[in-house]
Structures are given as C-alpha cells and as structure tokens.
Short mmCIF file of C-alpha atoms and ligand atoms in Angstrom, two decimals:
data_model
loop_
_atom_site.label_atom_id
_atom_site.label_comp_id
_atom_site.label_asym_id
_atom_site.label_seq_id
_atom_site.Cartn_x
_atom_site.Cartn_y
_atom_site.Cartn_z
CA UNK A 324 -14.14 -31.47 -3.01
CA UNK A 325 -15.46 -29.22 0.42
CA UNK A 326 -14.11 -27.44 3.34
CA UNK A 327 -14.31 -30.71 5.44
CA UNK A 328 -11.94 -33.17 3.65
CA UNK A 329 -9.74 -29.57 3.45
CA UNK A 330 -9.28 -29.25 6.92
CA UNK A 331 -8.44 -33.14 7.08
CA UNK A 332 -6.04 -33.23 4.12
CA UNK A 333 -4.31 -29.94 5.89
CA UNK A 334 -4.66 -31.94 8.81
CA UNK A 335 -2.81 -34.32 8.40
CA UNK A 336 0.70 -31.98 7.28
CA UNK A 337 -0.10 -30.52 10.45
CA UNK A 338 -1.88 -27.10 9.37
CA UNK A 339 -4.81 -26.31 11.58
CA UNK A 340 -7.06 -24.36 8.99
CA UNK A 341 -9.08 -23.13 11.71
CA UNK A 342 -6.44 -21.21 13.27
CA UNK A 343 -5.53 -19.84 9.71
CA UNK A 344 -9.19 -18.65 9.28
CA UNK A 345 -9.08 -17.23 12.54
CA UNK A 346 -5.81 -15.69 11.58
CA UNK A 347 -6.42 -13.86 8.95
CA UNK A 348 -9.92 -12.20 10.08
CA UNK A 349 -7.41 -10.18 12.06
CA UNK A 350 -5.70 -8.73 9.09
CA UNK A 351 -5.59 -5.25 7.93
CA UNK A 352 -4.56 -4.22 4.56
CA UNK A 353 -4.81 -0.78 4.13
CA UNK A 354 -6.77 0.04 0.99
CA UNK A 355 -5.77 3.52 -0.65
CA UNK A 356 -8.20 5.88 -1.43
CA UNK A 357 -5.85 6.51 -5.08
CA UNK A 358 -7.46 3.66 -7.39
CA UNK A 359 -10.74 4.63 -6.98
CA UNK A 360 -9.89 8.25 -9.53
CA UNK A 361 -6.57 8.01 -10.58
CA UNK A 362 -4.91 9.87 -8.09
CA UNK A 363 -6.14 12.34 -8.43
CA UNK A 364 -7.32 13.82 -5.77
CA UNK A 365 -9.67 17.46 -4.98
CA UNK A 366 -7.52 19.61 -3.67
CA UNK A 367 -7.11 20.84 -8.12
CA UNK A 368 -7.28 19.82 -11.38
CA UNK A 369 -3.30 19.50 -12.24
CA UNK A 370 -2.54 16.82 -13.91
CA UNK A 371 -1.06 13.91 -12.38
CA UNK A 372 2.61 14.59 -12.34
CA UNK A 373 5.52 13.46 -10.31
CA UNK A 374 6.82 10.71 -12.79
CA UNK A 375 3.71 8.10 -11.70
CA UNK A 376 0.99 8.00 -14.38
CA UNK A 377 -2.53 5.91 -14.86
CA UNK A 378 -3.40 4.78 -18.57
CA UNK A 379 -6.76 3.74 -19.56
CA UNK A 380 -10.45 5.18 -19.62
CA UNK A 381 -12.56 3.39 -18.40
CA UNK A 382 -15.50 4.71 -17.45
CA UNK A 383 -17.19 5.86 -14.53
CA UNK A 384 -14.35 7.42 -12.14
CA UNK A 385 -14.98 8.95 -8.77
CA UNK A 386 -15.18 12.48 -8.93
CA UNK A 387 -15.68 13.64 -5.91
CA UNK A 388 -15.62 12.74 -2.22
CA UNK A 389 -19.21 11.37 -2.55
CA UNK A 390 -18.60 9.54 -5.26
CA UNK A 391 -14.90 8.09 -3.96
CA UNK A 392 -16.26 7.11 -0.21
CA UNK A 393 -19.30 5.62 -2.03
CA UNK A 394 -17.13 3.31 -4.42
CA UNK A 395 -14.92 2.79 -1.23
CA UNK A 396 -17.74 1.25 0.50
CA UNK A 397 -19.05 -1.15 -2.40
CA UNK A 398 -14.88 -2.27 -2.77
CA UNK A 399 -15.08 -2.96 1.06
CA UNK A 400 -17.82 -4.50 1.11
CA UNK A 401 -16.87 -7.31 -1.13
CA UNK A 402 -13.13 -7.72 0.50
CA UNK A 403 -13.04 -9.99 3.48
CA UNK A 404 -12.42 -9.16 6.86
CA UNK A 405 -12.01 -5.46 8.25
CA UNK A 406 -9.50 -3.07 6.81
CA UNK A 407 -7.34 0.25 6.58
CA UNK A 408 -8.37 2.45 4.56
CA UNK A 409 -5.35 5.15 3.00
CA UNK A 410 -5.58 8.86 2.40
CA UNK A 411 -2.80 11.26 0.20
CA UNK A 412 -2.85 15.24 1.13
CA UNK A 413 -4.60 16.15 -2.38
CA UNK A 414 -7.84 13.81 -1.52
CA UNK A 415 -8.49 17.03 1.07
CA UNK A 416 -12.84 18.14 1.22
CA UNK A 417 -12.95 20.80 1.16
CA UNK A 418 -16.41 22.37 1.56
CA UNK A 419 -18.62 25.80 1.44
CA UNK A 420 -16.14 26.77 -1.18
CA UNK A 421 -13.11 27.44 0.83
CA UNK A 422 -9.79 25.79 -0.28
CA UNK A 423 -6.17 25.74 1.20
CA UNK A 424 -2.55 25.53 -0.38
CA UNK A 425 -0.54 21.79 0.66
CA UNK A 426 1.08 24.22 3.59
CA UNK A 427 -2.11 25.35 5.22
CA UNK A 428 -4.07 21.81 5.62
CA UNK A 429 -5.39 21.78 8.87
CA UNK A 430 -7.43 18.85 10.28
CA UNK A 431 -10.27 19.87 9.40
CA UNK A 432 -9.85 19.40 5.54
CA UNK A 433 -9.88 15.68 6.81
CA UNK A 434 -13.42 15.53 9.01
CA UNK A 435 -15.02 14.35 6.20
CA UNK A 436 -12.44 10.81 5.78
CA UNK A 437 -12.94 10.98 9.69
CA UNK A 438 -15.83 10.51 9.69
CA UNK A 439 -16.45 7.50 6.58
CA UNK A 440 -13.69 6.36 9.36
CA UNK A 441 -14.43 6.12 12.28
CA UNK A 442 -19.01 5.25 10.44
CA UNK A 443 -17.19 1.95 9.27
CA UNK A 444 -14.59 1.32 12.33
CA UNK A 445 -11.83 2.19 9.88
CA UNK A 446 -8.51 3.04 10.89
CA UNK A 447 -6.40 5.33 8.01
CA UNK A 448 -3.20 6.41 6.31
CA UNK A 449 -1.09 9.37 5.57
CA UNK A 450 0.89 10.04 2.55
CA UNK A 451 1.95 13.90 2.21
CA UNK A 452 0.86 14.72 -2.12
CA UNK A 453 4.99 15.65 -3.32
CA UNK A 454 3.00 15.98 -6.71
CA UNK A 455 0.33 16.94 -8.61
CA UNK A 456 0.38 20.92 -7.70
CA UNK A 457 2.39 23.84 -9.82
CA UNK A 458 4.64 23.72 -6.98
CA UNK A 459 5.80 20.36 -7.56
CA UNK A 460 6.63 20.44 -11.29
CA UNK A 461 10.98 20.50 -10.35
CA UNK A 462 12.07 18.48 -6.71
CA UNK A 463 10.09 19.13 -3.33
CA UNK A 464 12.06 18.50 -0.60
CA UNK A 465 14.90 18.51 -2.44
CA UNK A 466 15.01 22.10 -4.13
CA UNK A 467 17.81 24.06 -4.90
CA UNK A 468 14.80 27.02 -4.43
CA UNK A 469 15.04 27.25 -0.82
CA UNK A 470 11.32 28.98 -1.44
CA UNK A 471 10.13 26.12 -2.98
CA UNK A 472 12.17 23.69 -0.48
CA UNK A 473 10.85 25.46 2.42
CA UNK A 474 6.89 24.92 0.99
CA UNK A 475 7.17 21.28 0.89
CA UNK A 476 8.95 21.21 4.36
CA UNK A 477 5.63 23.20 5.20
CA UNK A 478 3.43 20.73 4.15
CA UNK A 479 4.86 18.00 5.71
CA UNK A 480 4.87 19.75 9.03
CA UNK A 481 0.62 20.05 8.16
CA UNK A 482 0.36 16.43 7.33
CA UNK A 483 2.63 14.78 10.99
CA UNK A 484 -0.79 16.83 11.96
CA UNK A 485 -3.34 15.41 10.12
CA UNK A 486 -1.47 12.15 10.57
CA UNK A 487 -2.07 12.95 13.83
CA UNK A 488 -5.96 14.53 14.50
CA UNK A 489 -6.12 11.09 12.36
CA UNK A 490 -4.64 8.39 14.76
CA UNK A 491 -6.45 10.49 17.42
CA UNK A 492 -9.87 10.44 16.66
CA UNK A 493 -9.53 7.07 15.10
CA UNK A 494 -8.00 4.63 18.48
CA UNK A 495 -5.44 3.44 16.17
CA UNK A 496 -1.44 4.31 14.52
CA UNK A 497 -1.31 6.03 11.44
CA UNK A 498 0.98 5.51 9.21
CA UNK A 499 2.50 9.04 7.42
CA UNK A 500 4.64 7.70 4.61
CA UNK A 501 6.90 10.44 2.63
CA UNK A 502 7.28 9.95 -0.75
CA UNK A 503 8.88 12.29 -3.30
CA UNK A 504 8.88 12.47 -7.26
CA UNK A 505 13.20 14.72 -6.90
CA UNK A 506 14.97 13.96 -10.07
CA UNK A 507 17.04 14.26 -12.97
CA UNK A 508 15.82 13.34 -16.28
CA UNK A 509 19.33 13.18 -17.51
CA UNK A 510 23.19 13.27 -15.81
CA UNK A 511 23.37 15.36 -13.11
CA UNK A 512 26.65 17.45 -12.04
CA UNK A 513 25.44 17.34 -9.01
CA UNK A 514 24.42 14.10 -7.07
CA UNK A 515 24.94 14.98 -3.53
CA UNK A 516 23.67 18.21 -3.59
CA UNK A 517 19.75 17.33 -3.38
CA UNK A 518 20.33 14.67 -0.92
CA UNK A 519 21.56 16.68 1.66
CA UNK A 520 19.23 18.87 0.69
CA UNK A 521 16.67 15.66 1.12
CA UNK A 522 18.52 15.50 4.46
CA UNK A 523 18.29 18.98 5.65
CA UNK A 524 14.24 18.67 4.96
CA UNK A 525 13.54 15.57 6.53
CA UNK A 526 15.79 16.60 10.15
CA UNK A 527 13.25 19.27 9.41
CA UNK A 528 10.81 17.37 9.51
CA UNK A 529 10.73 15.79 11.89
CA UNK A 530 11.92 18.07 14.62
CA UNK A 531 8.69 18.80 14.78
CA UNK A 532 7.00 17.94 17.82
CA UNK A 533 4.64 14.70 17.59
CA UNK A 534 3.44 11.35 19.09
CA UNK A 535 5.67 8.32 17.15
CA UNK A 536 3.70 4.90 19.26
CA UNK A 537 0.79 7.65 17.10
CA UNK A 538 2.02 8.42 14.39
CA UNK A 539 4.25 5.30 11.87
CA UNK A 540 6.39 7.95 9.73
CA UNK A 541 7.91 6.18 6.91
CA UNK A 542 10.06 6.59 4.59
CA UNK A 543 9.56 5.10 0.45
CA UNK A 544 12.30 4.89 -2.40
CA UNK A 545 12.29 4.42 -5.62
CA UNK A 546 15.05 4.38 -8.52
CA UNK A 547 13.60 6.31 -10.86
CA UNK A 548 10.94 7.25 -12.71
CA UNK A 549 9.20 8.56 -16.13
CA UNK A 550 10.79 11.56 -17.07
CA UNK A 551 13.70 11.20 -14.10
CA UNK A 552 15.40 8.36 -14.92
CA UNK A 553 19.36 9.04 -14.81
CA UNK A 554 19.03 10.20 -10.98
CA UNK A 555 16.38 9.59 -8.19
CA UNK A 556 17.49 11.90 -5.17
CA UNK A 557 15.84 9.20 -2.54
CA UNK A 558 17.24 5.99 -2.99
CA UNK A 559 16.93 2.76 -1.71
CA UNK A 560 20.20 3.33 0.33
CA UNK A 561 19.59 6.92 1.09
CA UNK A 562 16.17 6.69 2.96
CA UNK A 563 17.59 3.20 4.74
CA UNK A 564 20.71 4.97 6.45
CA UNK A 565 18.42 7.52 6.28
CA UNK A 566 15.64 5.18 8.22
CA UNK A 567 18.16 3.42 10.47
CA UNK A 568 19.56 6.54 11.75
CA UNK A 569 16.57 8.76 12.71
CA UNK A 570 14.56 5.36 13.95
CA UNK A 571 11.80 5.81 10.48
CA UNK A 572 10.34 3.74 9.34
CA UNK A 573 11.62 2.33 5.49
CA UNK A 574 8.32 1.36 2.88
CA UNK A 575 9.40 -1.01 0.36
CA UNK A 576 7.32 -0.46 -2.38
CA UNK A 577 7.84 -3.58 -4.97
CA UNK A 578 7.83 -1.57 -8.58
CA UNK A 579 10.88 0.31 -6.97
CA UNK A 580 14.09 -1.62 -8.07
CA UNK A 581 15.39 -3.09 -11.00
CA UNK A 582 13.43 -5.85 -12.90
CA UNK A 583 15.64 -8.59 -11.24
CA UNK A 584 15.81 -7.61 -6.81
CA UNK A 585 12.96 -8.74 -5.31
CA UNK A 586 11.11 -7.45 -1.51
CA UNK A 587 10.79 -11.01 -0.86
CA UNK A 588 14.38 -11.58 -0.50
CA UNK A 589 14.42 -8.33 1.16
CA UNK A 590 11.79 -8.36 3.57
CA UNK A 591 14.02 -10.76 5.41
CA UNK A 592 17.51 -8.66 6.70
CA UNK A 593 14.95 -5.63 6.83
CA UNK A 594 13.52 -7.68 9.61
CA UNK A 595 16.62 -8.46 11.54
CA UNK A 596 17.20 -5.02 11.87
CA UNK A 597 13.87 -3.56 12.44
CA UNK A 598 11.17 -3.69 14.17
CA UNK A 599 8.24 -2.47 12.11
CA UNK A 600 9.22 -2.53 8.14
CA UNK A 601 5.70 -0.79 6.04
CA UNK A 602 5.93 -1.94 1.26
CA UNK A 603 3.27 -1.06 -0.94
CA UNK A 604 1.96 -4.21 -3.24
CA UNK A 605 1.67 -3.38 -6.28
CA UNK A 606 2.86 -5.41 -9.68
CA UNK A 607 5.64 -3.60 -11.34
CA UNK A 608 4.97 -4.89 -15.88
CA UNK A 609 8.25 -4.59 -16.81
CA UNK A 610 8.90 -1.15 -14.99
CA UNK A 611 7.16 0.62 -11.81
CA UNK A 612 3.67 0.14 -13.97
CA UNK A 613 1.29 -0.70 -10.68
CA UNK A 614 -0.87 -2.76 -11.93
CA UNK A 615 -3.92 -4.89 -10.34
CA UNK A 616 -2.11 -7.14 -7.77
CA UNK A 617 -2.65 -10.83 -8.50
CA UNK A 618 -1.99 -13.34 -6.58
CA UNK A 619 1.19 -14.49 -8.88
CA UNK A 620 4.20 -16.55 -7.75
CA UNK A 621 6.08 -12.83 -6.39
CA UNK A 622 3.37 -11.94 -4.21
CA UNK A 623 3.34 -15.10 -2.64
CA UNK A 624 6.68 -14.60 -1.54
CA UNK A 625 6.29 -11.82 -0.38
CA UNK A 626 3.32 -13.28 2.05
CA UNK A 627 5.44 -15.81 3.05
CA UNK A 628 8.33 -14.49 4.27
CA UNK A 629 5.61 -12.38 6.07
CA UNK A 630 3.55 -15.27 7.60
CA UNK A 631 6.80 -17.81 7.74
CA UNK A 632 8.41 -15.27 9.74
CA UNK A 633 5.70 -14.60 12.00
CA UNK A 634 6.25 -10.61 11.01
CA UNK A 635 2.01 -9.60 10.80
CA UNK A 636 2.32 -7.41 14.15
CA UNK A 637 5.91 -5.77 12.24
CA UNK A 638 4.35 -5.26 8.84
CA UNK A 639 2.18 -2.19 8.05
CA UNK A 640 0.86 -3.98 4.61
CA UNK A 641 -0.97 -0.80 1.99
CA UNK A 642 -2.09 -1.36 -1.19
CA UNK A 643 -0.94 0.82 -4.74
CA UNK A 644 -1.58 0.33 -7.73
CA UNK A 645 -3.61 1.80 -9.73
CA UNK A 646 -5.51 0.91 -13.60
CA UNK A 647 -7.78 2.76 -15.42
CA UNK A 648 -8.09 0.78 -17.77
CA UNK A 649 -10.87 -1.87 -16.03
CA UNK A 650 -13.30 -0.97 -13.33
CA UNK A 651 -11.98 0.60 -10.89
CA UNK A 652 -13.93 -1.05 -7.98
CA UNK A 653 -12.63 -4.17 -9.04
CA UNK A 654 -9.60 -3.57 -9.38
CA UNK A 655 -9.34 -2.65 -5.44
CA UNK A 656 -11.64 -6.19 -4.39
CA UNK A 657 -8.97 -8.23 -7.06
CA UNK A 658 -6.35 -6.76 -5.96
CA UNK A 659 -6.71 -7.31 -2.16
CA UNK A 660 -8.16 -10.37 -1.69
CA UNK A 661 -5.20 -11.21 -3.01
CA UNK A 662 -2.51 -10.04 -1.01
CA UNK A 663 -5.15 -12.08 1.15
CA UNK A 664 -5.09 -15.28 -0.15
CA UNK A 665 -1.55 -13.92 -0.68
CA UNK A 666 -1.17 -14.71 3.32
CA UNK A 667 -3.95 -17.44 3.57
CA UNK A 668 -1.82 -19.63 0.97
CA UNK A 669 1.48 -19.56 3.92
CA UNK A 670 -0.78 -19.67 6.82
CA UNK A 671 -1.20 -23.00 4.92
CA UNK A 672 1.89 -24.40 4.63
CA UNK A 673 4.33 -26.55 6.43
CA UNK A 674 7.09 -24.10 7.31
CA UNK A 675 8.51 -26.06 10.19
CA UNK A 676 9.06 -29.52 7.74
CA UNK A 677 10.33 -26.94 4.57
CA UNK A 678 13.51 -25.58 6.51
CA UNK A 679 14.36 -28.86 8.16
CA UNK A 680 14.62 -30.14 4.70
CA UNK A 681 16.53 -27.13 3.29
CA UNK A 682 19.04 -27.20 6.53
CA UNK A 683 19.26 -31.11 6.38
CA UNK A 684 20.15 -29.64 2.83
CA UNK A 685 17.79 -32.11 1.13
CA UNK A 686 16.87 -30.29 -1.53
CA UNK A 687 15.63 -32.91 -4.16
CA UNK A 688 12.88 -33.43 -1.13
CA UNK A 689 12.12 -29.50 -0.30
CA UNK A 690 11.40 -29.14 -4.11
CA UNK A 691 8.80 -32.69 -4.35
CA UNK A 692 6.74 -31.06 -1.13
CA UNK A 693 6.85 -28.10 -2.41
CA UNK A 694 5.20 -28.99 -6.38
CA UNK A 695 3.19 -31.21 -4.18
CA UNK A 696 1.27 -28.39 -2.01
CA UNK A 697 0.87 -25.73 -4.86
CA UNK A 698 -1.68 -29.35 -5.80
CA UNK A 699 -3.24 -28.66 -1.84
CA UNK A 700 -6.94 -27.60 -1.84
CA UNK A 701 -6.20 -23.65 -0.21
CA UNK A 702 -9.28 -22.32 -2.37
CA UNK A 703 -11.30 -24.65 0.05
CA UNK A 704 -9.89 -22.76 3.36
CA UNK A 705 -10.26 -18.87 1.46
CA UNK A 706 -14.16 -19.33 -0.31
CA UNK A 707 -14.89 -20.94 3.65
CA UNK A 708 -13.02 -17.73 4.86
CA UNK A 709 -15.21 -15.86 2.77
CA UNK A 710 -18.14 -17.53 3.81
CA UNK A 711 -17.91 -17.00 7.73
CA UNK A 712 -17.16 -13.66 6.29
CA UNK A 713 -20.63 -13.15 5.34
CA UNK A 714 -19.23 -11.93 1.91
CA UNK A 715 -19.20 -13.73 -2.05
CA UNK A 716 -17.02 -16.03 -3.19
CA UNK A 717 -14.82 -15.30 -5.91
CA UNK A 718 -17.01 -16.75 -8.66
CA UNK A 719 -19.81 -14.29 -6.69
CA UNK A 720 -19.15 -10.89 -6.32
CA UNK A 721 -18.00 -9.29 -10.48
CA UNK A 722 -21.82 -9.61 -10.60
CA UNK A 723 -22.62 -7.11 -7.44
CA UNK A 724 -19.79 -5.40 -9.47
CA UNK A 725 -21.28 -5.16 -13.35
CA UNK A 726 -25.12 -4.57 -11.47
CA UNK A 727 -22.76 -1.12 -9.22
CA UNK A 728 -21.12 -0.21 -12.78
CA UNK A 729 -24.57 -0.42 -14.50
CA UNK A 730 -26.65 1.07 -11.46
CA UNK A 731 -24.32 3.67 -10.48
CA UNK A 732 -20.51 4.50 -12.62
CA UNK A 733 -22.52 4.19 -15.96
CA UNK A 734 -24.44 6.75 -14.88
CA UNK A 735 -22.28 9.30 -13.51
CA UNK A 736 -22.00 12.18 -15.73
C1 RNT B 1767 5.18 6.46 -6.56
C2 RNT B 1767 4.90 5.17 -5.36
C3 RNT B 1767 4.18 5.62 -4.30
C4 RNT B 1767 2.95 6.81 -5.06
C5 RNT B 1767 1.82 6.92 -4.51
C6 RNT B 1767 0.92 7.41 -5.23
O1 RNT B 1767 5.91 5.58 -7.56
O2 RNT B 1767 4.26 4.27 -5.44
O3 RNT B 1767 3.88 5.33 -3.35
O4 RNT B 1767 2.37 5.40 -6.14
O5 RNT B 1767 1.81 7.72 -3.55
ZN1 ZN B 1768 4.24 3.34 -3.99
#
C-alpha cells in the first residue's frame, strides 16, 4: 500500500493524515544523554549508585564529552524532527585540569553543552545528580547529617542557576528534574523523619530566586530501588502533595510504580489538576529495569492520553532508560522513534467516534472498532513522515549504525 491509499483509508474514517504529519513535526522529545555511557558521567570515577543499574557491556561506550556528543549527533541524525537533550549534572565538562564538586558547579562547566545545543538548535533539560558520589552513600536531601543534607541542597541550588543559564542561552524553557535515591533497604524505624527533612530541603532549594517561567522544576517519585527496597523517601504521594502545594510540576516515570499500576491511567487524572506535567518514558520489565522504549501497548496508551486529551503542550516528554547490552546509539534511535510512532498512532485514531461508543455504552462496537483500527496502514504514514523529514526508514537506518559501530565505536580504546 502506498501513502496515498493509506491517506484515503484514513480520510474515510475522518482522519487527516496530512494534519497528523504536520502536528508530529513540531513535537520535541527530550533525549537523555545517559543512555550513551551507562549513566557514567564525567565528573568522577565513582560507580553508578542510587539503586539504579545498567547491565551489559556492549563495546563502544562513550567515555569523553566529545564521544558522547558525537554519538548523540549520530542518533539525532536518524531521528525525525527537532528535539531536546537531557543532561545530568555529572556530565559537566571540565577543561584545563579544573574540577568542581557538585556543590560548586557553575554554568561555565556546561558551556560546551550550550555550544553543542546552539549549533544544532536544541533545547536542554537538566537534572541535579544525587548519586554516584561519596556523599551519596546514604541519604542525600533527606540525610540526618546536616553537613551532607546542606551539601545536596547547595548542589540543587547550583543546578537551578545552570538551568536558568540553559534557558537564557537557548531561548527555550529548561526542565529541572529532581530525583533522589534516598530510601532504606530494611524496615525503617522512622518514616516521617526523612520525609520531613526532604520537605525542608526542597523548601530551602525553592526559596532561592529563579525564573519559574523559564525553569520548569519537576519532582520525580519512585516506589523502590536496588538496595532501597523497603522504603523510599520521595514516594508518589509525597511529591504529588508537595508539587500541588508549591506550584511545582510532578514527573511520572512509568517504571516507578507497582507493576499493575499504569502511568497511562495517571496522565488524565494529573491533567485535571495540573497545568503541566512531565514524563520519563521508559520500559520496566518486571521491575524498574529501564529497557529501551518499544512500540508496545502501554507506550501507545500513554501517548493516547496525551494526544486524545489535546495535551501535547502540557506534557513534557523525556525518555529515561539505559541499556548497555546493545548498541547504545541504536537504543536511542529505537526509543525516540517509538515514542514518536506512539504519538502518531494516536493522532491517526478517531477518538471522537470511540468516545461516543463508550458514552453510549456500545462496548461491542467499541471493541470491534478498536481492533479493526489495529490493522490500519499506520506504517505508511510513519514512512511518509520519515521521508518528508529526510531521515531513513525503519528498515534502513540500522545499516548506518552498523557502519558507525565499525568505523567509530569499535575503534574506541
Ligand atoms: C531513577 C530515575 C531517574 C534516573 C535518571 C538517571 O530511578 O528514573 O530519572 O533514571 O535521573
Ligand atoms: Zn526517571
């Protein structure tokens, strides 16, 4: 089937494929830099900590800022559209032998990233890094040790400044996402104490002056991590309540809930009570495993709740996964393209019609129609989109990556 006949088929059910293609062109997704080096960063040789883990040792990992930037460039060249990049504080680029600890990071340490983003017309999103650091062996913002807690409060304050710098330099907002690994392996004696300290730390951080129209602060909750299985300070209700009371944006990572809970079901609720929300799009396999995003049912359901509810301007979309067992550049491309496909697939769905069936309680027709739609020629529209955006098709781009692997990645020491 050609694009033209696909276009006709969709037109017959009231869907304008041209409008969908136009809409998709303007959607920027934030691509996380940490897929490129297994969440390593450049500011220390510390092992990854904080209860998150990459597994695998596929060759060719980026080990310098230059390599990471080259790999991101390669990935972006095979992803249709203009996007954003997402950095962590541990990706500071130090020059001429200088180094700064996390509580002394400054905009200058990210000048190379601004240069990179400016040249390519990308926005930057940012994350303080509360892990992989000697002072993060226990709790961070919730620490009972006042010196440690203050160190991390200061880190977050530095990051607010850096986020503002990104926004000013790049003329677009900067999302600043706070996720801390604080929790306990075993049953806590005191659950409220650490949460009270986290609340206090957040209050101190947000008491600093920053431009909320440019820096969108988001808070990411979690249910558990490796080594912190029994208790997580920054739980869902903790951050939801804090965010609601302090005019801050909640961020939902779809790996951070009990396995029978779905973020697709949470999105519509959150949209009723928040101007904007943020997502970390990932693929949890049995746990918060951070597998590469596929075009699976839950990914499509999440996209549906954004597109159908006309919330593309209200949901900040970032990817978050780290797979070290496959080609890391391919991992970016697969995940980014799949999220775009999920959005497109929702744009090609006659939601008004389906909603009517639901409201009329015509559940048989709803099921039949939904199933029939699954065989519509969505792939033709996706290919047309890739074609118009000047990027290779799904069955073409991997050859480019294989070549890059042989020419570049495998030559890395
Ligand atoms: C960890 C969170 C967090 C991290 C990144 C590296 O469980 O999902 O978003 O993955 O900040
Ligand atoms: Zn996340």
